[in-house]
Amino acid sequence: MNLILLFSNDFLDGSTRVRLSDRRFLHAKTIHQVKLEDSLQVGLLNGKMGTGIVTKIEDTFMEMDVTLETPPPPPLPVTVILALPRPKVIKRVMIAMTSMGVKKIFLINAYRVEKSFWQSPVLSKESLDLHCLLGLEQAKDTLFPEITLARYFKPFVEDTLPEIIKDTLSIVAHPKANTPCPAHVNGPVTLVIGPEGGFIPYEIEKLISCGVKPVHIGPRILRVETALPFILSRLM
Amino acid sequence: MNLILLFSNDFLDGSTRVRLSDRRFLHAKTIHQVKLEDSLQVGLLNGKMGTGIVTKIEDTFMEMDVTLETPPPPPLPVTVILALPRPKVIKRVMIAMTSMGVKKIFLINAYRVEKSFWQSPVLSKESLDLHCLLGLEQAKDTLFPEITLARYFKPFVEDTLPEIIKDTLSIVAHPKANTPCPAHVNGPVTLVIGPEGGFIPYEIEKLISCGVKPVHIGPRILRVETALPFILSRLM
C-alpha cells in the first residue's frame, strides 16, 4: 500500500479529518507501524491525492488530518477486453491492470474459458472492487476503473464491441498473427486478450469481422499476467 | 505447457524415441488428453525444438518418436538482478522471467528483503529449476537460464557486479530517479530491481558508484511481477 485511498464517508462531518478502522487502519498500524504526527500519502477515491497527518491512534481506529492537492496520474488510454482467466489469476490481473492505469476493463467469455470460472466468488462486486482498490493503492492512483462482465461472446462482439472500438486502434493478441504488435501508439487502443490456449478460429474470425486486428508479440507464448504488462508497455 | 521439454536421459538408448512417466506424462494425459499418433510440440533442453508423435500410451507412461529441427527463440539480451521477493512471488517471477527469455538471473539481498525469505524451500535448486522449466514450457523455449543467489549485498555489488555490467547498459528501477527508463536499447542490458518498498539510499548510492544508472517508469509504483514485463518490453 503506497497510498491510502479515502472515501467521502471516512471524513468526520464537514472537516478535513478522517477516521479509519478497517483494513487500511490495520495495514498502517501493523505494516507501516505509524506513530502520531506521521505523514502518510493519501488520495480521495476519484479525486485528488495528498498527505494525511496522523492526529490520533487508538486500539481500533486512527485519525488523520488530510490535505489533498495533486491530481492522480493520467489514465492509460487503453480499454482491455480479457477472456475470463482462472479465479486465482483474476485477482492478480485486476491488481496489475489497475496499477498500470487501465480504466475500462471487460471480462468476457470464450470457448476455452471454463464455465466454472463464472461461478467464482472472485467475480463478486466486493472482490473485484477490493482488487482494484489494491491496484490503485499500489500504484498511487485514485481513479477507479469501470469493469463489465460479458458472459456471452457472440452478443458481446456483435452488439457491444463496435461501440467500444470506435475511434480506437483495436487489436487482439494472437500468436498466429502475421503482424507484430504496434508500438508507441499515439492514441486510444482497445486490446483484446484470449484465454489460456487462445481464442478458437471462429472467435478470431468474429473479432476480425468487427474490425479488430490480430497481432503477435514474437515467438514466445506468455501467460496473461505477463503478456498484459508486456503489451501495455509496448503500446505506450 | 505449450511445449514438452525433453532431457537426454528421456531417450531410449541411441534412438529418437522418448519415454515419459512424470509430470509431463500426466499433463499430456489429463490436460491435453493425448491419443496415439497425436503430434506434440517438444524441445530438447538447451537444444532444438520439433515434434513428438505419440507411439504408445500405457497407464504409467507414454512414448513418442521425436524429430528436432528448429532452433529455440533468441534469448533476451538482459541480465536481471532482483532483490529477493517474497516466496509466493518468486515462483511467478521465475516463470515470468524465463518465459520472456531472460537467461541470467541474480537473486540478491537488500535491506528491505525479509531475512526469512532466504530460508524458503522455493529457493532450493529443485524448486527454482522446476519454475524455470515451467517458464520454458510456457514460452516454447529450451535454453535454461543461469540463476545465482547472492545473500550479501555489499560484496555482491563490490566484487561481482562490475563484471556483470561490463559492456552492458546498466540501470536500476528507482521511483525517485530523474531519468526515464530507456526504450529500444540496441544491445545488452543489466536491469536491477529492488525489493517491495525499494532500495534504501545507501544501496542506491552503492549501485550508482558502481556505474548503475537510476531510471523511473513514470509516477506509478508497480509490483515486481508487473514491473518486470513492463520494463523488459520497453527495453526491447
Short mmCIF file of C-alpha atoms in Angstrom, two decimals:
data_model
loop_
_atom_site.label_atom_id
_atom_site.label_comp_id
_atom_site.label_asym_id
_atom_site.label_seq_id
_atom_site.Cartn_x
_atom_site.Cartn_y
_atom_site.Cartn_z
CA MET A 1 0.00 0.00 0.00
CA ASN A 2 1.85 3.07 -1.25
CA LEU A 3 -1.17 5.31 -0.81
CA ILE A 4 -4.19 5.11 1.50
CA LEU A 5 -7.35 5.50 -0.53
CA LEU A 6 -10.04 7.52 1.23
CA PHE A 7 -13.80 7.58 0.70
CA SER A 8 -16.01 10.59 1.30
CA ASN A 9 -17.69 8.83 4.25
CA ASP A 10 -14.30 8.48 6.00
CA PHE A 11 -14.41 12.23 6.71
CA LEU A 12 -15.79 13.46 10.02
CA ASP A 13 -18.64 15.88 9.26
CA GLY A 14 -17.53 18.75 7.08
CA SER A 15 -13.94 18.55 8.32
CA THR A 16 -10.58 17.62 6.78
CA ARG A 17 -10.27 14.85 9.37
CA VAL A 18 -10.74 11.16 8.53
CA ARG A 19 -11.19 8.20 10.86
CA LEU A 20 -10.10 4.75 9.65
CA SER A 21 -10.82 1.48 11.44
CA ASP A 22 -10.76 -1.17 8.70
CA ARG A 23 -8.11 -2.93 6.58
CA ARG A 24 -6.39 0.41 5.94
CA PHE A 25 -6.00 1.12 9.66
CA LEU A 26 -4.64 -2.38 10.32
CA HIS A 27 -2.17 -2.07 7.45
CA ALA A 28 -0.95 1.35 8.60
CA LYS A 29 -0.64 0.08 12.15
CA THR A 30 0.99 -3.31 11.61
CA ILE A 31 2.96 -2.90 8.38
CA HIS A 32 3.84 0.80 8.44
CA GLN A 33 3.82 0.98 12.26
CA VAL A 34 2.51 4.52 12.14
CA LYS A 35 3.06 6.92 15.00
CA LEU A 36 1.40 10.19 15.96
CA GLU A 37 2.31 13.03 13.57
CA ASP A 38 3.49 10.64 10.83
CA SER A 39 2.73 11.89 7.35
CA LEU A 40 1.11 9.31 5.04
CA GLN A 41 0.31 9.51 1.34
CA VAL A 42 -3.44 9.55 0.80
CA GLY A 43 -5.88 10.04 -2.05
CA LEU A 44 -9.63 10.59 -2.30
CA LEU A 45 -11.38 7.98 -4.44
CA ASN A 46 -11.79 9.53 -7.91
CA GLY A 47 -10.27 12.72 -6.54
CA LYS A 48 -7.02 14.39 -5.62
CA MET A 49 -4.03 12.98 -3.75
CA GLY A 50 -2.09 14.48 -0.87
CA THR A 51 -0.98 13.78 2.68
CA GLY A 52 -2.59 12.74 5.93
CA ILE A 53 -1.01 13.71 9.25
CA VAL A 54 -1.80 11.17 11.97
CA THR A 55 -3.55 13.01 14.82
CA LYS A 56 -4.87 10.11 16.90
CA ILE A 57 -4.16 6.37 17.25
CA GLU A 58 -6.41 4.21 19.39
CA ASP A 59 -6.71 0.42 19.64
CA THR A 60 -9.41 0.21 16.99
CA PHE A 61 -9.01 3.30 14.83
CA MET A 62 -6.76 6.15 13.79
CA GLU A 63 -7.46 9.71 12.68
CA MET A 64 -5.63 11.87 10.15
CA ASP A 65 -5.83 15.49 9.13
CA VAL A 66 -5.90 15.43 5.35
CA THR A 67 -4.68 17.85 2.67
CA LEU A 68 -5.48 16.99 -0.95
CA GLU A 69 -3.81 18.99 -3.69
CA THR A 70 -2.25 16.93 -6.51
CA PRO A 71 -4.18 15.26 -9.34
CA PRO A 72 -3.83 11.47 -9.81
CA PRO A 73 -1.54 10.22 -12.63
CA PRO A 74 -3.10 10.24 -16.11
CA PRO A 75 -5.09 7.12 -17.07
CA LEU A 76 -3.72 4.70 -19.67
CA PRO A 77 -5.75 5.28 -22.86
CA VAL A 78 -6.31 1.54 -23.28
CA THR A 79 -9.52 -0.46 -22.94
CA VAL A 80 -8.73 -4.08 -22.07
CA ILE A 81 -11.08 -6.88 -23.12
CA LEU A 82 -9.95 -10.05 -21.42
CA ALA A 83 -11.24 -13.60 -21.74
CA LEU A 84 -12.02 -14.53 -18.14
CA PRO A 85 -8.89 -16.07 -16.57
CA ARG A 86 -8.97 -18.72 -13.82
CA PRO A 87 -10.06 -17.24 -10.46
CA LYS A 88 -6.58 -17.31 -8.89
CA VAL A 89 -5.27 -15.28 -11.82
CA ILE A 90 -8.19 -12.81 -11.94
CA LYS A 91 -7.13 -11.26 -8.62
CA ARG A 92 -3.56 -10.66 -9.74
CA VAL A 93 -4.62 -9.45 -13.17
CA MET A 94 -7.11 -6.95 -11.74
CA ILE A 95 -4.41 -5.55 -9.45
CA ALA A 96 -1.92 -5.44 -12.33
CA MET A 97 -4.27 -3.70 -14.77
CA THR A 98 -5.45 -1.17 -12.21
CA SER A 99 -1.89 -0.44 -11.10
CA MET A 100 -0.91 0.27 -14.72
CA GLY A 101 -3.76 2.76 -15.08
CA VAL A 102 -6.28 0.82 -17.19
CA LYS A 103 -9.72 2.41 -16.62
CA LYS A 104 -12.01 0.27 -18.78
CA ILE A 105 -11.98 -3.48 -18.34
CA PHE A 106 -14.28 -6.07 -19.91
CA LEU A 107 -14.14 -9.68 -18.72
CA ILE A 108 -15.69 -11.80 -21.46
CA ASN A 109 -16.49 -15.40 -22.19
CA ALA A 110 -14.73 -17.54 -24.79
CA TYR A 111 -14.85 -21.18 -25.84
CA ARG A 112 -11.77 -22.06 -23.79
CA VAL A 113 -12.95 -20.26 -20.64
CA GLU A 114 -14.06 -22.97 -18.19
CA LYS A 115 -17.74 -22.45 -17.30
CA SER A 116 -16.98 -22.87 -13.59
CA PHE A 117 -14.83 -19.71 -13.63
CA TRP A 118 -18.01 -17.65 -13.91
CA GLN A 119 -19.25 -19.05 -10.59
CA SER A 120 -16.18 -17.86 -8.70
CA PRO A 121 -16.72 -15.55 -5.72
CA VAL A 122 -13.74 -13.60 -7.08
CA LEU A 123 -16.20 -12.11 -9.58
CA SER A 124 -18.46 -10.65 -6.87
CA LYS A 125 -18.59 -6.87 -6.87
CA GLU A 126 -16.93 -6.78 -3.42
CA SER A 127 -14.00 -8.90 -4.54
CA LEU A 128 -13.44 -7.12 -7.87
CA ASP A 129 -13.68 -3.75 -6.12
CA LEU A 130 -11.18 -4.82 -3.45
CA HIS A 131 -8.59 -5.93 -6.01
CA CYS A 132 -9.00 -2.71 -7.96
CA LEU A 133 -8.52 -0.72 -4.75
CA LEU A 134 -5.35 -2.73 -4.02
CA GLY A 135 -4.07 -1.87 -7.51
CA LEU A 136 -4.80 1.84 -7.04
CA GLU A 137 -3.14 1.83 -3.60
CA GLN A 138 -0.13 0.04 -5.09
CA ALA A 139 0.27 2.48 -7.98
CA LYS A 140 -0.71 5.68 -6.12
CA ASP A 141 -3.79 6.44 -8.17
CA THR A 142 -7.37 7.34 -7.23
CA LEU A 143 -9.40 6.84 -10.43
CA PHE A 144 -11.50 3.71 -10.09
CA PRO A 145 -11.81 1.60 -13.26
CA GLU A 146 -15.09 0.57 -14.85
CA ILE A 147 -15.48 -3.22 -15.00
CA THR A 148 -18.02 -5.00 -17.17
CA LEU A 149 -18.70 -8.75 -17.24
CA ALA A 150 -19.91 -10.19 -20.56
CA ARG A 151 -20.94 -13.82 -20.23
CA TYR A 152 -21.86 -14.35 -23.88
CA PHE A 153 -19.19 -13.95 -26.54
CA LYS A 154 -21.33 -13.57 -29.66
CA PRO A 155 -23.73 -10.84 -28.47
CA PHE A 156 -20.80 -9.04 -26.86
CA VAL A 157 -18.86 -8.94 -30.13
CA GLU A 158 -21.90 -8.10 -32.24
CA ASP A 159 -23.68 -5.59 -30.02
CA THR A 160 -21.14 -4.09 -27.59
CA LEU A 161 -17.72 -4.31 -29.23
CA PRO A 162 -18.39 -1.93 -32.19
CA GLU A 163 -19.15 0.90 -29.78
CA ILE A 164 -16.04 0.15 -27.66
CA ILE A 165 -13.55 0.07 -30.53
CA LYS A 166 -14.95 3.14 -32.29
CA ASP A 167 -12.14 5.69 -32.81
CA THR A 168 -9.55 3.38 -31.22
CA LEU A 169 -6.82 1.19 -32.64
CA SER A 170 -8.26 -2.26 -31.88
CA ILE A 171 -6.02 -5.33 -31.69
CA VAL A 172 -6.20 -8.90 -30.45
CA ALA A 173 -3.06 -10.68 -29.24
CA HIS A 174 -2.87 -13.84 -31.34
CA PRO A 175 0.28 -15.99 -31.62
CA LYS A 176 -0.57 -16.99 -35.20
CA ALA A 177 -0.96 -13.40 -36.46
CA ASN A 178 1.38 -12.16 -39.20
CA THR A 179 1.59 -8.57 -37.96
CA PRO A 180 3.71 -7.63 -34.94
CA CYS A 181 2.02 -5.73 -32.14
CA PRO A 182 2.31 -1.98 -32.81
CA ALA A 183 4.48 0.15 -30.51
CA HIS A 184 4.06 3.70 -29.19
CA VAL A 185 0.52 4.13 -30.41
CA ASN A 186 -0.24 7.78 -30.10
CA GLY A 187 -3.91 7.46 -29.26
CA PRO A 188 -6.58 5.26 -27.67
CA VAL A 189 -6.28 1.47 -28.02
CA THR A 190 -8.63 -1.46 -27.49
CA LEU A 191 -6.65 -4.57 -26.56
CA VAL A 192 -8.30 -7.99 -26.66
CA ILE A 193 -6.58 -10.91 -24.89
CA GLY A 194 -7.74 -14.51 -25.22
CA PRO A 195 -7.93 -17.34 -22.68
CA GLU A 196 -5.23 -19.90 -21.87
CA GLY A 197 -4.89 -21.87 -25.10
CA GLY A 198 -6.08 -18.87 -27.13
CA PHE A 199 -9.27 -17.94 -28.95
CA ILE A 200 -10.64 -20.59 -31.33
CA PRO A 201 -10.65 -19.75 -35.07
CA TYR A 202 -14.38 -18.86 -35.01
CA GLU A 203 -13.76 -16.30 -32.29
CA ILE A 204 -10.77 -14.76 -34.08
CA GLU A 205 -12.87 -14.52 -37.25
CA LYS A 206 -15.70 -12.82 -35.35
CA LEU A 207 -13.26 -10.29 -33.90
CA ILE A 208 -11.68 -9.65 -37.30
CA SER A 209 -15.09 -9.16 -38.94
CA CYS A 210 -15.76 -6.49 -36.31
CA GLY A 211 -12.55 -4.67 -37.28
CA VAL A 212 -10.13 -5.99 -34.63
CA LYS A 213 -6.66 -6.72 -35.98
CA PRO A 214 -4.71 -9.83 -34.88
CA VAL A 215 -1.13 -9.06 -33.83
CA HIS A 216 1.66 -11.13 -32.28
CA ILE A 217 4.35 -10.35 -29.74
CA GLY A 218 7.02 -12.71 -31.03
CA PRO A 219 7.58 -16.46 -30.86
CA ARG A 220 7.07 -16.73 -27.09
CA ILE A 221 3.69 -17.55 -25.56
CA LEU A 222 3.27 -15.57 -22.34
CA ARG A 223 0.82 -16.12 -19.50
CA VAL A 224 -1.86 -13.46 -19.31
CA GLU A 225 -0.35 -11.81 -16.22
CA THR A 226 2.96 -11.41 -18.06
CA ALA A 227 1.51 -10.66 -21.50
CA LEU A 228 -0.63 -7.77 -20.23
CA PRO A 229 2.17 -5.55 -18.84
CA PHE A 230 4.41 -6.63 -21.72
CA ILE A 231 1.89 -5.45 -24.34
CA LEU A 232 0.63 -2.37 -22.46
CA SER A 233 4.20 -1.15 -22.06
CA ARG A 234 4.84 -1.65 -25.76
CA LEU A 235 1.71 0.24 -26.77
CA MET A 236 2.66 3.32 -24.72
CA MET B 1 2.57 -26.35 -21.20
CA ASN B 2 2.91 -25.27 -24.82
CA LEU B 3 5.99 -27.43 -25.35
CA ILE B 4 7.18 -30.63 -23.64
CA LEU B 5 10.79 -30.18 -22.57
CA LEU B 6 12.88 -33.35 -23.02
CA PHE B 7 16.13 -34.38 -21.30
CA SER B 8 18.78 -36.55 -22.90
CA ASN B 9 18.00 -39.35 -20.44
CA ASP B 10 14.37 -39.46 -21.65
CA PHE B 11 15.62 -41.10 -24.87
CA LEU B 12 15.66 -44.88 -25.17
CA ASP B 13 19.22 -45.96 -25.99
CA GLY B 14 20.52 -44.31 -29.13
CA SER B 15 17.02 -43.92 -30.59
CA THR B 16 14.73 -40.99 -31.42
CA ARG B 17 12.17 -42.46 -29.03
CA VAL B 18 11.45 -40.96 -25.60
CA ARG B 19 9.54 -42.46 -22.69
CA LEU B 20 7.85 -40.07 -20.22
CA SER B 21 6.28 -41.11 -16.93
CA ASP B 22 6.45 -38.00 -14.74
CA ARG B 23 4.65 -34.65 -14.51
CA ARG B 24 4.95 -34.24 -18.28
CA PHE B 25 3.17 -37.54 -18.96
CA LEU B 26 0.40 -36.68 -16.51
CA HIS B 27 -0.07 -33.24 -18.04
CA ALA B 28 -0.21 -34.64 -21.58
CA LYS B 29 -2.64 -37.33 -20.47
CA THR B 30 -5.01 -35.34 -18.28
CA ILE B 31 -4.88 -31.81 -19.70
CA HIS B 32 -4.13 -32.44 -23.37
CA GLN B 33 -5.84 -35.87 -23.37
CA VAL B 34 -3.32 -37.17 -25.89
CA LYS B 35 -4.14 -40.09 -28.14
CA LEU B 36 -1.98 -42.42 -30.20
CA GLU B 37 -0.43 -40.67 -33.22
CA ASP B 38 -1.04 -37.19 -31.78
CA SER B 39 1.72 -34.75 -32.65
CA LEU B 40 3.03 -32.69 -29.72
CA GLN B 41 5.47 -29.81 -29.65
CA VAL B 42 8.69 -30.84 -27.94
CA GLY B 43 12.16 -29.41 -27.33
CA LEU B 44 15.43 -30.83 -26.05
CA LEU B 45 16.77 -28.99 -23.00
CA ASN B 46 19.35 -26.47 -24.31
CA GLY B 47 18.81 -27.90 -27.79
CA LYS B 48 16.46 -27.81 -30.76
CA MET B 49 12.67 -27.91 -30.86
CA GLY B 50 10.39 -30.06 -33.00
CA THR B 51 7.56 -32.57 -32.75
CA GLY B 52 6.90 -35.83 -30.95
CA ILE B 53 4.48 -38.36 -32.41
CA VAL B 54 2.81 -40.42 -29.69
CA THR B 55 3.58 -44.10 -30.37
CA LYS B 56 2.48 -45.73 -27.12
CA ILE B 57 0.26 -44.80 -24.15
CA GLU B 58 0.14 -47.04 -21.09
CA ASP B 59 -1.25 -46.42 -17.61
CA THR B 60 2.04 -45.12 -16.26
CA PHE B 61 3.98 -43.83 -19.26
CA MET B 62 3.84 -42.75 -22.87
CA GLU B 63 6.35 -42.94 -25.71
CA MET B 64 6.94 -40.55 -28.56
CA ASP B 65 9.04 -40.62 -31.70
CA VAL B 66 10.85 -37.30 -31.77
CA THR B 67 12.11 -35.06 -34.58
CA LEU B 68 14.11 -31.98 -33.59
CA GLU B 69 14.89 -29.40 -36.24
CA THR B 70 14.16 -25.79 -35.28
CA PRO B 71 16.32 -23.64 -33.00
CA PRO B 72 14.76 -22.12 -29.88
CA PRO B 73 13.79 -18.41 -29.96
CA PRO B 74 16.65 -15.97 -29.37
CA PRO B 75 17.41 -15.13 -25.72
CA LEU B 76 16.60 -11.69 -24.34
CA PRO B 77 19.93 -9.83 -24.01
CA VAL B 78 19.08 -8.73 -20.48
CA THR B 79 20.63 -9.81 -17.19
CA VAL B 80 18.16 -9.35 -14.34
CA ILE B 81 19.38 -8.65 -10.81
CA LEU B 82 16.43 -8.90 -8.48
CA ALA B 83 16.17 -8.23 -4.75
CA LEU B 84 14.71 -11.48 -3.43
CA PRO B 85 10.88 -11.21 -3.48
CA ARG B 86 8.61 -13.00 -1.01
CA PRO B 87 8.47 -16.76 -1.66
CA LYS B 88 4.97 -16.77 -3.20
CA VAL B 89 6.13 -14.16 -5.70
CA ILE B 90 9.46 -15.85 -6.51
CA LYS B 91 7.70 -18.74 -8.25
CA ARG B 92 5.65 -16.49 -10.50
CA VAL B 93 8.58 -14.19 -11.20
CA MET B 94 10.87 -17.07 -12.17
CA ILE B 95 8.22 -18.36 -14.58
CA ALA B 96 7.66 -14.86 -15.97
CA MET B 97 11.36 -14.10 -16.48
CA THR B 98 12.09 -17.46 -18.06
CA SER B 99 9.07 -17.20 -20.35
CA MET B 100 10.27 -13.80 -21.57
CA GLY B 101 13.69 -15.25 -22.43
CA VAL B 102 15.88 -13.91 -19.61
CA LYS B 103 18.94 -16.18 -19.36
CA LYS B 104 20.92 -14.65 -16.50
CA ILE B 105 19.19 -14.08 -13.18
CA PHE B 106 20.70 -12.95 -9.88
CA LEU B 107 18.58 -13.03 -6.72
CA ILE B 108 20.23 -10.70 -4.22
CA ASN B 109 19.78 -9.48 -0.71
CA ALA B 110 18.77 -5.92 0.24
CA TYR B 111 17.91 -4.13 3.45
CA ARG B 112 14.17 -4.48 2.85
CA VAL B 113 14.33 -8.20 1.97
CA GLU B 114 12.97 -10.10 4.96
CA LYS B 115 15.64 -12.48 6.28
CA SER B 116 13.14 -15.34 6.43
CA PHE B 117 12.72 -15.25 2.64
CA TRP B 118 16.19 -16.81 2.30
CA GLN B 119 15.04 -19.88 4.26
CA SER B 120 12.19 -20.60 1.84
CA PRO B 121 12.14 -24.04 0.18
CA VAL B 122 11.22 -22.14 -3.00
CA LEU B 123 14.93 -21.30 -3.24
CA SER B 124 16.00 -24.96 -3.35
CA LYS B 125 17.64 -25.97 -6.62
CA GLU B 126 14.74 -28.37 -7.34
CA SER B 127 12.11 -25.67 -6.90
CA LEU B 128 13.95 -22.96 -8.87
CA ASP B 129 14.67 -25.47 -11.66
CA LEU B 130 11.02 -26.55 -11.79
CA HIS B 131 9.75 -22.97 -12.14
CA CYS B 132 12.27 -22.23 -14.86
CA LEU B 133 11.18 -25.37 -16.72
CA LEU B 134 7.54 -24.23 -16.42
CA GLY B 135 8.53 -20.88 -17.91
CA LEU B 136 10.35 -22.52 -20.82
CA GLU B 137 7.43 -24.89 -21.47
CA GLN B 138 5.06 -21.91 -21.36
CA ALA B 139 7.07 -19.84 -23.83
CA LYS B 140 8.25 -22.67 -26.11
CA ASP B 141 11.94 -22.27 -25.39
CA THR B 142 14.68 -24.77 -24.45
CA LEU B 143 17.58 -22.63 -23.16
CA PHE B 144 17.81 -22.99 -19.42
CA PRO B 145 18.70 -19.78 -17.53
CA GLU B 146 21.61 -19.42 -15.14
CA ILE B 147 20.48 -18.49 -11.62
CA THR B 148 22.78 -17.13 -8.94
CA LEU B 149 21.85 -16.40 -5.32
CA ALA B 150 23.79 -13.60 -3.63
CA ARG B 151 22.99 -13.37 0.07
CA TYR B 152 25.22 -10.40 0.82
CA PHE B 153 24.54 -7.09 -0.90
CA LYS B 154 27.85 -5.29 -0.34
CA PRO B 155 30.27 -7.99 -1.56
CA PHE B 156 27.91 -8.69 -4.47
CA VAL B 157 27.99 -5.06 -5.60
CA GLU B 158 31.70 -4.62 -4.98
CA ASP B 159 33.05 -7.92 -6.28
CA THR B 160 30.53 -9.43 -8.70
CA LEU B 161 28.51 -6.57 -10.19
CA PRO B 162 31.38 -4.84 -12.06
CA GLU B 163 31.97 -7.98 -14.11
CA ILE B 164 28.24 -8.42 -14.83
CA ILE B 165 27.58 -4.88 -16.05
CA LYS B 166 30.75 -4.65 -18.17
CA ASP B 167 29.80 -3.72 -21.75
CA THR B 168 26.10 -3.51 -20.88
CA LEU B 169 23.74 -0.61 -20.28
CA SER B 170 23.13 -0.97 -16.57
CA ILE B 171 20.06 0.53 -14.90
CA VAL B 172 18.19 0.27 -11.63
CA ALA B 173 14.44 0.91 -11.49
CA HIS B 174 14.03 3.64 -8.88
CA PRO B 175 10.82 5.68 -8.49
CA LYS B 176 12.78 8.74 -7.35
CA ALA B 177 15.11 8.79 -10.37
CA ASN B 178 15.06 11.82 -12.67
CA THR B 179 15.74 9.91 -15.90
CA PRO B 180 13.03 7.87 -17.61
CA CYS B 181 13.80 4.21 -18.37
CA PRO B 182 15.39 3.98 -21.84
CA ALA B 183 13.46 2.27 -24.65
CA HIS B 184 14.60 0.04 -27.52
CA VAL B 185 18.12 -0.40 -26.26
CA ASN B 186 20.02 -1.90 -29.12
CA GLY B 187 22.38 -4.05 -27.06
CA PRO B 188 22.85 -5.93 -23.79
CA VAL B 189 21.27 -4.54 -20.62
CA THR B 190 21.68 -5.19 -16.91
CA LEU B 191 18.45 -4.43 -15.07
CA VAL B 192 18.42 -4.14 -11.27
CA ILE B 193 15.06 -4.27 -9.45
CA GLY B 194 14.70 -3.54 -5.75
CA PRO B 195 12.52 -5.14 -3.07
CA GLU B 196 8.99 -4.13 -2.06
CA GLY B 197 9.46 -0.65 -0.61
CA GLY B 198 12.55 -0.09 -2.76
CA PHE B 199 16.29 0.00 -2.15
CA ILE B 200 17.43 2.23 0.73
CA PRO B 201 19.53 5.30 -0.16
CA TYR B 202 22.78 3.54 0.83
CA GLU B 203 22.04 0.72 -1.64
CA ILE B 204 21.15 3.11 -4.46
CA GLU B 205 24.40 5.02 -3.78
CA LYS B 206 26.41 1.78 -3.89
CA LEU B 207 24.82 0.83 -7.21
CA ILE B 208 25.43 4.30 -8.65
CA SER B 209 29.07 4.25 -7.53
CA CYS B 210 29.44 1.01 -9.47
CA GLY B 211 28.09 2.66 -12.64
CA VAL B 212 24.44 1.64 -12.49
CA LYS B 213 22.05 4.40 -13.55
CA PRO B 214 18.74 5.00 -11.67
CA VAL B 215 15.73 5.29 -14.01
CA HIS B 216 11.99 5.59 -13.44
CA ILE B 217 8.97 4.23 -15.30
CA GLY B 218 6.56 7.04 -14.52
CA PRO B 219 4.54 8.04 -11.46
CA ARG B 220 3.04 4.59 -10.86
CA ILE B 221 4.65 2.11 -8.47
CA LEU B 222 4.25 -1.41 -9.88
CA ARG B 223 4.62 -4.75 -8.14
CA VAL B 224 7.71 -6.68 -9.22
CA GLU B 225 5.71 -9.22 -11.27
CA THR B 226 4.14 -6.35 -13.25
CA ALA B 227 7.21 -4.11 -13.36
CA LEU B 228 9.44 -6.82 -14.86
CA PRO B 229 7.47 -7.48 -18.07
CA PHE B 230 6.65 -3.76 -18.30
CA ILE B 231 10.33 -2.77 -18.24
CA LEU B 232 11.67 -5.71 -20.30
CA SER B 233 9.15 -4.95 -23.04
CA ARG B 234 10.20 -1.31 -23.05
CA LEU B 235 13.90 -2.15 -23.27
CA MET B 236 13.43 -4.36 -26.33
#
